[in-house]
XYZ file of C-alpha atoms in Angstrom:
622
model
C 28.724 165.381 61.300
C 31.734 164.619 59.043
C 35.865 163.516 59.342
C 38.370 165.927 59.231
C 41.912 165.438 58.530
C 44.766 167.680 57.853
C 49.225 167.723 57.573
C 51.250 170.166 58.047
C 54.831 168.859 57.098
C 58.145 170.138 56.654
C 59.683 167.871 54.014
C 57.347 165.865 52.298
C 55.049 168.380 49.963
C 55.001 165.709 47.115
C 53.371 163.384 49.213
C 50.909 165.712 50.662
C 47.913 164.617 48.524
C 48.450 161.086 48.266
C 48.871 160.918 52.418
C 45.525 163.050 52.805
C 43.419 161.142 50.826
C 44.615 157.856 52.912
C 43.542 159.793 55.777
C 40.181 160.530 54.520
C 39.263 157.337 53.099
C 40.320 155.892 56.800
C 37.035 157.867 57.768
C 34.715 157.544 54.647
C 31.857 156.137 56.903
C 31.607 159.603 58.966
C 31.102 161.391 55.644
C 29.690 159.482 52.774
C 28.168 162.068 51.186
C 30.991 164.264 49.913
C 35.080 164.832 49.962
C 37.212 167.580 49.458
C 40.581 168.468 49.248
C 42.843 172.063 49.980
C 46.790 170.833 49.197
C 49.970 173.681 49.608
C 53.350 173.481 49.500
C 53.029 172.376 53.432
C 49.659 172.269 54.572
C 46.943 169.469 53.582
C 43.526 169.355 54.861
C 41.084 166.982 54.083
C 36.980 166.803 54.711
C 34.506 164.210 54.287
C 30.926 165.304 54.631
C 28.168 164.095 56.190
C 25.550 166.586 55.197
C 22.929 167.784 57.895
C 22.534 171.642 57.799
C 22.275 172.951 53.934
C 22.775 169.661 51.894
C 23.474 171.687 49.013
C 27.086 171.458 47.629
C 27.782 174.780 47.981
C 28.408 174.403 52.001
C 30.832 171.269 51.023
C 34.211 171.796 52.106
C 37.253 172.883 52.918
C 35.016 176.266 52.775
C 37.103 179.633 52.177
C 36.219 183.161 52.665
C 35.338 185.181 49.584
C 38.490 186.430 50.312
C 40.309 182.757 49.692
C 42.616 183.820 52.487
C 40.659 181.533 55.607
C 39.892 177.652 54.425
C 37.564 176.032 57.363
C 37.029 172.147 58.074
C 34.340 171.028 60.125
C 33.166 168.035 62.251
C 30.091 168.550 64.445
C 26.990 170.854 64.952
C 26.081 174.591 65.950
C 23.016 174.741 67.227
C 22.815 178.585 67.710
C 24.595 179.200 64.370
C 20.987 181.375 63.394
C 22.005 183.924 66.134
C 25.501 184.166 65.731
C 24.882 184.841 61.875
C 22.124 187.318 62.401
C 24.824 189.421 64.822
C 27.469 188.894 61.455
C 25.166 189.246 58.557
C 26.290 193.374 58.405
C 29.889 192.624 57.624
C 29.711 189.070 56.208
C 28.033 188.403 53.077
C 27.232 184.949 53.458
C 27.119 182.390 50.633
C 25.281 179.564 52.370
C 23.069 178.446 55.144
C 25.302 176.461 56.833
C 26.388 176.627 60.399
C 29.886 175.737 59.288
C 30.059 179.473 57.170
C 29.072 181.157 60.757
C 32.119 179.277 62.286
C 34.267 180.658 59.731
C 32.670 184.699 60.033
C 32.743 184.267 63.223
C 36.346 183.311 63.843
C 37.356 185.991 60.979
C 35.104 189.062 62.961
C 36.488 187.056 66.870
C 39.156 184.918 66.075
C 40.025 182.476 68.927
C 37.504 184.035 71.017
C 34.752 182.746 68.910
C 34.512 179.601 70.555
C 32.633 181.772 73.015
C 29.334 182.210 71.159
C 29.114 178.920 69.884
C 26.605 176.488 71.755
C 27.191 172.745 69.707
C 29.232 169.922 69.374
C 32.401 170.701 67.643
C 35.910 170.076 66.431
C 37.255 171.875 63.707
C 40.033 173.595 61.803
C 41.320 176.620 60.308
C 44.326 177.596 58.303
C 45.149 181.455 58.029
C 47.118 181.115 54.274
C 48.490 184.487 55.060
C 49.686 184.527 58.552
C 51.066 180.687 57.970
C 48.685 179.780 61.237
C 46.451 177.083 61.979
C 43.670 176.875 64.398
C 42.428 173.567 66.413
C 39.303 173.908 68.665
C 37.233 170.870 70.097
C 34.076 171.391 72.070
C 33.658 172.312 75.603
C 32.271 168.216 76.742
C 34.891 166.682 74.258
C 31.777 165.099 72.338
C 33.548 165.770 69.018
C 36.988 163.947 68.968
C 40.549 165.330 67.686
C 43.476 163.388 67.737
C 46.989 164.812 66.352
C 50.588 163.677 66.000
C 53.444 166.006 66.226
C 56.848 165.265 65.627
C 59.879 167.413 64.130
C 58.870 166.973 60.305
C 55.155 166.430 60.506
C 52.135 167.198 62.405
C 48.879 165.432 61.677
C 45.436 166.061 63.263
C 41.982 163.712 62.546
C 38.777 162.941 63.694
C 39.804 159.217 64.172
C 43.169 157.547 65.413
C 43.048 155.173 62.597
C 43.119 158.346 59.850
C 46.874 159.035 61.445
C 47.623 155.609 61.095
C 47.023 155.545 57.813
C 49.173 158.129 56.687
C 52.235 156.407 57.403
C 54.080 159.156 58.949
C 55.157 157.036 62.124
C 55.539 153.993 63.607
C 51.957 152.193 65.084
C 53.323 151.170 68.743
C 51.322 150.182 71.739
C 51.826 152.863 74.570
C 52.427 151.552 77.940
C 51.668 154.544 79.536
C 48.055 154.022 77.267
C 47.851 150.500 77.938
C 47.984 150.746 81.838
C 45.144 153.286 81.966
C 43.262 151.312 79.177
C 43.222 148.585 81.314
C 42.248 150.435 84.692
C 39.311 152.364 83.398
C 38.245 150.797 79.885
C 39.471 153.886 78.154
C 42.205 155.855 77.713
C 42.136 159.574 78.623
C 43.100 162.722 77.048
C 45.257 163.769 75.985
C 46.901 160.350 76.008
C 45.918 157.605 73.570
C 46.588 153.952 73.230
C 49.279 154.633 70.563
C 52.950 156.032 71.377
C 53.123 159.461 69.766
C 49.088 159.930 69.467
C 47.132 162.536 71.673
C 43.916 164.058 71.795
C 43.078 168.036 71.809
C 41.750 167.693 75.407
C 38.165 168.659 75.901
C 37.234 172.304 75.593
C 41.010 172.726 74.406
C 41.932 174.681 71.251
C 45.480 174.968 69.640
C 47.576 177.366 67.321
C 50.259 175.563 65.225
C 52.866 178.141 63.696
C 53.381 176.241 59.969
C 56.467 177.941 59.567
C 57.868 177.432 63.207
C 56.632 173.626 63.251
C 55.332 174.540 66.368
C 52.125 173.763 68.954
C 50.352 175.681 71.764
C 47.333 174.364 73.273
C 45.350 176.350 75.908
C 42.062 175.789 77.835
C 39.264 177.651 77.826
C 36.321 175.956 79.384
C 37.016 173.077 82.206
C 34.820 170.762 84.021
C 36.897 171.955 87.069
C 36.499 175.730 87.103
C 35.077 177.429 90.175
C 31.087 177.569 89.748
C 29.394 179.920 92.826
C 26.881 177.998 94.877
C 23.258 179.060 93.540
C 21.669 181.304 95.978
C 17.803 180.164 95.012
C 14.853 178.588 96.330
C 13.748 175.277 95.372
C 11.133 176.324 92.661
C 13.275 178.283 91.310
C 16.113 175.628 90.386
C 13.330 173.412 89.282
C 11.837 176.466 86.829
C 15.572 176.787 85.468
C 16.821 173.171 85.257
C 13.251 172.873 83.512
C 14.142 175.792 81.065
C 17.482 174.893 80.551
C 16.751 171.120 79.384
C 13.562 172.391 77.251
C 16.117 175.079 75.364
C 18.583 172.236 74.729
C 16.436 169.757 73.205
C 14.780 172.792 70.999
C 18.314 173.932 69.857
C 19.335 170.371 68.913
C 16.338 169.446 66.644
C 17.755 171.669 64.107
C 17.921 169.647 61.033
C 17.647 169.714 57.203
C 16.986 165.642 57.675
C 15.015 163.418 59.128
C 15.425 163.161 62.988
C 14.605 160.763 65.918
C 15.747 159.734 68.891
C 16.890 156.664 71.049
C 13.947 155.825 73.244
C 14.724 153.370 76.241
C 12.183 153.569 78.337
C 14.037 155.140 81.149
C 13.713 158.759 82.990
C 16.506 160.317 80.879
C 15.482 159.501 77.080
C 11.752 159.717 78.172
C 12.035 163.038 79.279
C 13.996 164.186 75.795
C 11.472 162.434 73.610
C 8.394 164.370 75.439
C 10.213 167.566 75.135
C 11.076 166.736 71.011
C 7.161 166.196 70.803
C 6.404 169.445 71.821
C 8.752 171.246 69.405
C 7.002 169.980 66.730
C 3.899 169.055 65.218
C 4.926 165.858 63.117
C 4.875 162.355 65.446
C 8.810 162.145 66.745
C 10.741 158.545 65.415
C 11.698 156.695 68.219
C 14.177 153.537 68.653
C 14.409 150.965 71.096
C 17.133 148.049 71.445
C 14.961 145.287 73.138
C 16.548 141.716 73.934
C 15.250 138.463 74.367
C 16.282 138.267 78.098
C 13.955 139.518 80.116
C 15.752 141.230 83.063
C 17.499 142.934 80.382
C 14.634 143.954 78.159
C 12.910 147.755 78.504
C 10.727 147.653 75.685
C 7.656 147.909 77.790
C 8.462 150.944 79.239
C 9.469 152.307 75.850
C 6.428 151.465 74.514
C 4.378 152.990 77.123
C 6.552 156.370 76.674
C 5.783 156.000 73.081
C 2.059 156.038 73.378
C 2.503 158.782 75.831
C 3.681 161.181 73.327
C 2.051 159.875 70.108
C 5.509 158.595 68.165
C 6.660 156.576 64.905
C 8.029 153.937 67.132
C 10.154 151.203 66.105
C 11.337 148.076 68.416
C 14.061 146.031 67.527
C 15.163 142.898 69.207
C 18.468 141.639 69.421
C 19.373 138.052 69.806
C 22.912 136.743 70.648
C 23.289 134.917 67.626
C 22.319 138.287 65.587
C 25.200 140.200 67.491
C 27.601 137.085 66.560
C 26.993 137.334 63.237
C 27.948 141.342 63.301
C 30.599 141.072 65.617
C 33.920 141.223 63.296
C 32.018 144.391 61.765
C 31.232 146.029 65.079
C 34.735 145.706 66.180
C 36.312 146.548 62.785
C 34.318 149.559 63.244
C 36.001 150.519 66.602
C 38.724 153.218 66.170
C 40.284 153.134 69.922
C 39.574 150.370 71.987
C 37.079 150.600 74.411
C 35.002 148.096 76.685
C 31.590 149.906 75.920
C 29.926 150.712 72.976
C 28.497 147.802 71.289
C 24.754 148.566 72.831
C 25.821 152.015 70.687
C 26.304 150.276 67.649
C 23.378 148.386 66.948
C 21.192 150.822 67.911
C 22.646 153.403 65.557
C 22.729 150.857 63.002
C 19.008 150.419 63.003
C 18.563 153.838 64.049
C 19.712 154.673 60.427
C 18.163 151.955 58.479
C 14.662 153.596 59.551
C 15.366 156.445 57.022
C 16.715 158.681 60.401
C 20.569 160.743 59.767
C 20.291 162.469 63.125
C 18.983 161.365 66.846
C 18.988 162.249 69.530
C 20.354 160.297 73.284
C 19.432 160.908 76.920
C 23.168 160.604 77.884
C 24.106 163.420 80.847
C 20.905 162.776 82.738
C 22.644 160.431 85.458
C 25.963 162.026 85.452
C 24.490 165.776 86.201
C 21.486 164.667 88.483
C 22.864 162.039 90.502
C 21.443 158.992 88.930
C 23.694 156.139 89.702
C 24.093 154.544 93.189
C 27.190 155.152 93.478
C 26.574 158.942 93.715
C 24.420 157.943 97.039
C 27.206 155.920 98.138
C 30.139 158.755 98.171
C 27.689 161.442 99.554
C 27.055 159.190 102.362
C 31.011 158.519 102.580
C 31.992 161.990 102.638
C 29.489 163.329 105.128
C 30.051 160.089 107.501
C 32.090 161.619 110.698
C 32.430 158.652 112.303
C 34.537 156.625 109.307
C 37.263 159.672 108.789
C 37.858 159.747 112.681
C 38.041 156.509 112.736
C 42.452 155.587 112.719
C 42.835 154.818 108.813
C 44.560 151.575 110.300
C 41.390 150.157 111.908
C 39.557 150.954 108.479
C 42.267 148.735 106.728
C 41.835 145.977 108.796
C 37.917 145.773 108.510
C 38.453 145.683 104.484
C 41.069 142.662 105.131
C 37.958 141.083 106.869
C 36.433 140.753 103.608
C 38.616 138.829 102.658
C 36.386 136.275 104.008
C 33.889 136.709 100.845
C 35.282 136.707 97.479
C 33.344 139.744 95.528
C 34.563 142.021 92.615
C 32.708 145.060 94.419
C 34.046 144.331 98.092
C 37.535 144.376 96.639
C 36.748 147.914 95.784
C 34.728 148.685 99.055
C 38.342 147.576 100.503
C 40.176 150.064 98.370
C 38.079 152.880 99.633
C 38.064 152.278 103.229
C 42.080 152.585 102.710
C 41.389 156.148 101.828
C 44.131 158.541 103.366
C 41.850 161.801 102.920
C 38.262 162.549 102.378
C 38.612 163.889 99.157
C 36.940 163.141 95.575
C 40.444 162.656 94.934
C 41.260 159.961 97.356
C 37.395 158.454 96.890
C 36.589 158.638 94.052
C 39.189 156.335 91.767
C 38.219 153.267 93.079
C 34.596 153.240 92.453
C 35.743 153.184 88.229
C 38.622 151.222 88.257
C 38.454 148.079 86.420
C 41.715 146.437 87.441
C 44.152 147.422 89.991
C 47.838 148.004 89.889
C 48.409 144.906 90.698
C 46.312 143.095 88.558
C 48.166 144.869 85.310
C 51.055 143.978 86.707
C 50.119 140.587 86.619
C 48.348 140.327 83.503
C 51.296 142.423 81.347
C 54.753 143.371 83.923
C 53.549 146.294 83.163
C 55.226 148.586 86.211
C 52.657 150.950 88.188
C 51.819 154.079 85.848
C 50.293 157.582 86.729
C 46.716 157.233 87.211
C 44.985 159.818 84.910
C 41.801 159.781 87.598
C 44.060 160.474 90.618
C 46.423 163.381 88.616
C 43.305 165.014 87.320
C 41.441 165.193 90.369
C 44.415 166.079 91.992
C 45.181 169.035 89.518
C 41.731 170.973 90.428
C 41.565 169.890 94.504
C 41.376 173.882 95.432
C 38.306 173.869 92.865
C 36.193 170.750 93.450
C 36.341 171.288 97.332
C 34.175 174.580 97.078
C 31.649 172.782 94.756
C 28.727 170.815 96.838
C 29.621 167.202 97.417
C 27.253 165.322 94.652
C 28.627 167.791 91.878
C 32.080 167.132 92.819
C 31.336 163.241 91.430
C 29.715 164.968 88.334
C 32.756 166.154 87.435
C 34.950 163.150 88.500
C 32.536 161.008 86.518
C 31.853 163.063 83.352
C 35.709 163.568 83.034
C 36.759 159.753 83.251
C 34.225 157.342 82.150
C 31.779 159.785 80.343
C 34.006 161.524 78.625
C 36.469 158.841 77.501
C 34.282 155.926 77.214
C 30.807 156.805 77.164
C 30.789 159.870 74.578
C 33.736 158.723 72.369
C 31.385 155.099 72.087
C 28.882 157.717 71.031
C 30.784 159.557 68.928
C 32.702 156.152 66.921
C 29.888 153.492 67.274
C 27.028 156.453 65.941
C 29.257 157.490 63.280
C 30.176 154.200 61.944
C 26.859 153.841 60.990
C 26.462 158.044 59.052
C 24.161 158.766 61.963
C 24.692 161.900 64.075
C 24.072 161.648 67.388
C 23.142 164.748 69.693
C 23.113 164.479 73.538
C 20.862 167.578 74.917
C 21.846 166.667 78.693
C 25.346 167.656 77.799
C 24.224 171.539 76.793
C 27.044 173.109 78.160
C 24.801 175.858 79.753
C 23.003 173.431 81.724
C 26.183 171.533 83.061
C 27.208 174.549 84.079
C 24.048 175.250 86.263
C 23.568 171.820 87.032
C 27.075 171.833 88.699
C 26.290 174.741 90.895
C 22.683 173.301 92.190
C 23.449 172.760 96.317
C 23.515 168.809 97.462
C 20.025 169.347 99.281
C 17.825 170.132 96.390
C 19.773 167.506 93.558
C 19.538 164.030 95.905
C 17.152 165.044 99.133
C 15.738 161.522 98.934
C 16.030 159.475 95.105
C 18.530 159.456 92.453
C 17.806 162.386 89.778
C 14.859 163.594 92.125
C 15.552 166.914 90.767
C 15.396 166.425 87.366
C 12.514 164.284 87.707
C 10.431 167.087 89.559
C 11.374 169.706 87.266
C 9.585 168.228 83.844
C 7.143 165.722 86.254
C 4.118 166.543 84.062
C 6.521 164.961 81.042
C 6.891 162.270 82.150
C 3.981 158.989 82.782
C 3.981 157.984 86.621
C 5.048 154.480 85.771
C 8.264 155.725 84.234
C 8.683 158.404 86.775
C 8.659 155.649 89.982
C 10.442 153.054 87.606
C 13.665 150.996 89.082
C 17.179 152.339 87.850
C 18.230 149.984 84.934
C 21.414 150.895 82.775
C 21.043 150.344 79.402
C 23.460 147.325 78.908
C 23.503 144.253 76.983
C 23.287 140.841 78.718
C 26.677 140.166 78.591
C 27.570 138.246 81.453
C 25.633 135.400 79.968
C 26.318 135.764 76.503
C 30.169 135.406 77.496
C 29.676 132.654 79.010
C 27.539 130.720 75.903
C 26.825 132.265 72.726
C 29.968 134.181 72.294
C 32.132 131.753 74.363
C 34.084 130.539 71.358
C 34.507 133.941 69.766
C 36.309 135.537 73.669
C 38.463 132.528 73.845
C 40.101 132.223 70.614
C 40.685 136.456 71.040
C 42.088 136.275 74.795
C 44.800 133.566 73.195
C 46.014 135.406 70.540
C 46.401 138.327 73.341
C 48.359 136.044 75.093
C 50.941 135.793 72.216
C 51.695 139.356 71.939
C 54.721 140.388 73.668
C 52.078 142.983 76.421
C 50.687 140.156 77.995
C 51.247 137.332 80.056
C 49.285 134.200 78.526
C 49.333 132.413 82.103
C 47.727 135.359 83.798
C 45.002 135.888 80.983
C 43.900 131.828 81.145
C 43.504 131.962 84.812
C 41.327 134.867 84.577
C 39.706 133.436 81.725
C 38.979 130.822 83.965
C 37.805 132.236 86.804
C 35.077 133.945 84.569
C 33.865 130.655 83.371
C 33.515 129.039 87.216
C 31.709 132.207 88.366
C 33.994 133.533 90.402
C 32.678 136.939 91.380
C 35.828 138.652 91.549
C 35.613 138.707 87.882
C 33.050 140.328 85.478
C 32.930 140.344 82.558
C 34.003 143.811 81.650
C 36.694 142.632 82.217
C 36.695 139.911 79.967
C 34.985 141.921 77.033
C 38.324 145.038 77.517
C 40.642 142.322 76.772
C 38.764 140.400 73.612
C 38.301 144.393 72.301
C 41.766 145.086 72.635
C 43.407 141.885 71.407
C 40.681 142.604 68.063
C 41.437 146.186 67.515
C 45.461 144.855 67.904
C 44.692 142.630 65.041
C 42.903 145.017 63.052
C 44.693 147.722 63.039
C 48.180 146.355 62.811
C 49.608 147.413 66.003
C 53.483 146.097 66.692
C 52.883 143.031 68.820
């Protein structure tokens, strides 16, 4: 894993160097063990290294053909970059054993179709010094990020918002546009950011930029929405596949020239990734586990128990409120777009890498492709319920203003939903990840009503989802809003603050693709992730197989409330100076949190005290 950064300007090739060294020592911490530099008359690109596949320096880069006419930056991880060199070794005489060399054969030998081949988490770039081109690509789950700014005179692409920031090219305004949907679902999605001007190469996205046109063209070439066929199989033989498919993943992705582990909760997902590591090799696999003092919170059992199961170097670590307290102001300092997740993230990563570990490995995916969270249960149920949809939509709003007769943060939303016009995912689905309502962010900034990036997107692929089988239409609705934007990017930032690469084998693309075809019947027939669970059963021990779901979250409803009390109120009131908020509306809800009123949680407390700190620390316009 490593930042990238590159310009390509019109009127400023004196300050070229200067500006892409600001933007690489913005992202130091992804690459600390190398930079390097390629500067022109109009195109800068910039690399800092974090070295995982041949350490030696000869795969630093920006890495150029023998030819010198193709220059290559890299963030990310092939996993199948063996194959795709053996298939180039007889017209490319490689000088490395990198997988970022087989990028750059492979896009000389393909060009833009050699995103194709590649299987890995990826964003990269490469400048054609003949042709006057320049290639963007980002990976097919968006697990890699790249963010660019494009304006008449410059355009600027990065790894990390706060790498354009720092080269001074434009002005660092709040987006309202950003701000709404930050505030609605704890993220903001692509290919919108939280800054005016700022967007991100959507998900399994690339983009040409003509340097001497000044111009951009983005296209799509893999989408969460495309038409899958139904799978035409018996039940063994989906469980034999899904099986295969999660076995080949985990085998790809312990490719490493350093010392690898993995994040070991306790839980179905991560237990099942650890067992499969074990058998890939014959050294004892390093495992981490984030335990807490509270014990409803606290897994550490379970992880143990996995542990001993498959015989690995296991390491517990216990977190304390105080402890995250004290780390705080560097956890958040270490946030490059605000998010409401991500902290759980952090530490573990942090003590992930003081073990001696570069690389790990994270049972992220399981729930969103096998139907692990309620409410997957919930909108199956919903959709295939005749009675509600012929029942006048007018009668359905009146029983959700009955509940107005119990005060409750999820009834507000079971009120949303029985408001539903349509049965769609469309319609449906929204409300389940909302955080606040329109009129709630009116409230809390006069911010007006803004598009809702859940609704539009949903919208956008309508023909698509409605041939796909009920549970995999939430997949996608749920990978491409709060997996995508919150829970991989908090992967991606709060991993990489720390130099630790983080690999998610759930999110092979191979096996989302499969997993979104898999009919309703065999995925959910009577338990969340039944499938996934029968399909590696003699992986896992029975008493993490019949477990109860628990997310892996910290205890922050209490810790709001005491330890970290003083630290949320002193953030929410300097929120309530900027000119985006309304101080009155952010005290009362403040408020409410504090008396336990259970229309408030405390995500929604913790959004705003990460937003008014990454305000502050990154010198926003307030």
């Amino acid at each position: 894993m490593c930042g990238i950064a590159g310009i390509v300007s019109r009127t400023q090739s004196n300050r070229l160097s200067d500006c892409i060294r600001k933007m690489t020592d913005a992202v130091r911490h992804r690459g600390p063990d190398a930079e390097g530099f390629f500067v022109d008359d109009k195109v800068a690109l910039g690399h800092r290294r974090l070295s995982i596949i041949d350490t030696s320096s000869a795969a630093n880069q920006p890495m150029f053909d023998s030819s010198m006419r193709y220059a290559l930056i890299f963030n990310g991880e092939i996993y199948n970059y063996r194959e795709i060199r053996a298939q180039l070794e007889a017209d490319y005489v490689f000088r490395t054993q990198s997988d970022s060399e087989v990028i750059l054969a492979a896009f000389i030998r393909w060009g833009e179709h050699c995103i194709g081949y590649l299987n890995g988490i990826f964003a990269f770039a490469i400048y054609d010094t003949v042709a006057q081109r320049l290639f963007l690509c980002r990976d097919r789950l968006g697990v890699k990020p790249l963010y660019y700014y494009h304006d008449d005179q410059v355009f600027l692409f990065a790894s990390e918002v706060r790498s354009l920031l720092k080269s001074g090219a434009f002005s660092k305004r709040l987006s309202l546009v950003g701000l709404a949907d930050y505030l609605a679902y704890q993220s903001v999605h692509e290919p919108r950011t939280i800054v005016e001007g700022v967007y991100q190469v959507a998900s399994g996205c690339y983009a040409w930029v003509d340097v001497v046109q000044h111009t951009v063209a983005l296209h799509t070439y893999w989408s969460l929405r495309m038409f899958r066929p139904a799978l035409d199989q018996s039940l063994p033989e989906v469980e034999r596949q899904v099986a295969d498919l999660v076995t080949k993943a985990v085998e790809r992705q312990m490719v490493s020239d350093v010392p690898i582990g993995a994040f070991l909760s306790g839980g179905i997902d991560s237990s099942i990734i650890v067992g499969l590591m074990a058998r890939c090799t014959d050294q004892p696999v390093n495992t981490v586990n984030l335990s807490f003092q509270e014990d409803q919170y606290d897994e550490s059992e379970y992880a143990v128990l996995a542990s001993r199961r498959f015989n690995t170097r296991h390491h517990t670590i216990t977190l304390s409120a105080q402890q995250l307290h004290d780390e705080l102001p560097t956890v958040l300092k270490s946030i490059d777009r605000p998010s409401s997740d991500g902290i759980n993230t952090y530490m573990v990563s942090k003590y992930t890498k003081e073990t001696g570990l570069t690389v790990a490995l994270s049972g992220l995916g399981g729930d969103e492709l096998f139907a692990g969270y309620p409410s997957f249960r919930y909108y199956y149920d919903l959709f295939g319920s005749g009675l509600f949809w012929h029942t006048p939509r007018l009668v359905r709003q009146l029983a959700g203003h009955s509940l107005n007769l119990v005060a409750s943060y999820r009834l507000e939303k079971l009120k949303t939903v029985l408001s539903s016009k349509r049965r769609t995912i469309g319609d449906i689905y929204p409300p389940f990840r909302r955080l606040f309502k329109d009129p709630q962010i009116r409230e809390l900034t006069g911010v007006a009503n803004q598009p809702d990036f859940a609704v539009t997107y949903l919208a956008a692929g309508a023909e698509e989802l409605s041939q796909m089988p009920v549970l995999s239409q939430f997949s996608v609705a749920e990978i491409a809003t709060y997996t995508e934007s919150v829970l991989l990017k908090d992967s991606d930032q709060m991993s990489m603050a720390n130099a630790l690469e983080l690999r998610v084998p759930f999110f092979d693309h191979e096996l989302v693709d499969y997993a979104l075809s898999i009919p309703d019947d065999y995925k959910y027939p009577t338990r969340p992730k039944q499938l996934l669970v029968d399909s590696l059963k003699e992986i896992l021990p029975e008493a993490i197989r019949s477990r109860p779901k628990r997310g892996f979250e910290l205890p922050w409803n209490y810790w709001l409330k005491n330890e970290l009390k003083g630290f949320c109120r002193q953030r929410l009131k300097g929120l309530g100076q900027t000119r985006y908020f309304q101080a009155g509306a952010i005290d009362t809800l403040w408020e409410n949190f504090l008396k336990g009123d259970k229309r408030v949680i405390w995500s929604q407390i913790w959004a705003l005290v990460v937003l008014a700190e990454w305000l502050s620390n990154n010198e926003i316009e307030c």
